[in-house]
Amino acid sequence: MAEAKEEDVKLGAAHFTERQPLGTAAQTDKDYKEPPPAPLFEQGELYSWSFYRAGIAEFMATLLFLYISILTVMGVVRSSSRCASVGIQGIAWAFGGMIFALVYCTAGISGGHINPAVTFGLFLARKLSLTRAVFYMVMQCLGAICGAGIVKGFQKGLYESLNGGVNFVQPGYTKGDGLGAEIVGTFVLVYTVFSATDAKRSARDSHVPILAPLPIGFAVFLVHLATIPITGTGINPARSLGTAIIFNKDLGWDDHWIFWVGPFIGAALAAVYHQIVIRAIPFKSRA
């Protein structure tokens, strides 16, 4: 009986071989061609409805992101104790969960950036034109301002007394601590975006089902767990700008530069690391 089972295993292995090579053999360019870099200026986009539709999608996604995340932060701050509310873990889940949902909804329309730092990193990697990158950033910032404005419009008194969800360096930490947290946190996010949306990886690992918004949402969740105690976690200049403008007090503006400089540096480092080290694009073009 044992010999019969062994023969069945061998027969099955002969008929049903691996569809995809494993290990380093899997890292081939078969059935994959590197797409050309996006042009720096693409004037034709300005005459395309899909261009403006994508911008509107970024606007709405960022608006909804700010609305849910700020209300969650305010609910935690308002509670008598962290244990009486969802706490830091709940805030992190709100940010990460909303990014997961919104990237899933808008990825097919705009790419689901919802963050100027993500847009900046993808622009440096020549994944989109300067025209589209600037348009996305403007729409993201406008969406963030409107999202924070809706929260304040509904709950003005509470919004102002609970600091409106603004980002600032928390007591006990230096500005250098805050800048470092924003750089590393954004690096984690943008590196995850590059990896989750890598077309070559999708072609090579097509037998492994993966939902790109899921790792991106988890990256946002984990970064928030780590850096909420330091800066409240920005890693998104639009989110920081929207709350600073609507709250409009010194607390929101004193450290505001950190939440632009940090994310943009982190995004640039992630783009360089992914393109040069992970994908080795410059070396392939020379060959």
Short mmCIF file of C-alpha atoms in Angstrom, two decimals, residues 186-192 194 265-275:
data_model
loop_
_atom_site.label_atom_id
_atom_site.label_comp_id
_atom_site.label_asym_id
_atom_site.label_seq_id
_atom_site.Cartn_x
_atom_site.Cartn_y
_atom_site.Cartn_z
CA THR A 186 7.04 58.04 5.15
CA PHE A 187 9.87 55.87 3.84
CA VAL A 188 8.03 52.79 5.12
CA LEU A 189 4.79 53.91 3.51
CA VAL A 190 6.18 54.89 0.10
CA TYR A 191 8.46 51.84 -0.09
CA THR A 192 5.39 49.69 0.55
CA PHE A 194 6.30 50.88 -4.68
CA ILE A 265 12.63 63.38 2.21
CA GLY A 266 11.24 59.97 3.20
CA ALA A 267 9.42 59.63 -0.14
CA ALA A 268 12.55 60.59 -2.09
CA LEU A 269 14.67 58.06 -0.20
CA ALA A 270 12.08 55.33 -0.81
CA ALA A 271 11.98 56.13 -4.54
CA VAL A 272 15.78 56.04 -4.83
CA TYR A 273 16.04 52.81 -2.83
CA HIS A 274 13.37 51.00 -4.80
CA GLN A 275 14.47 52.16 -8.25
#
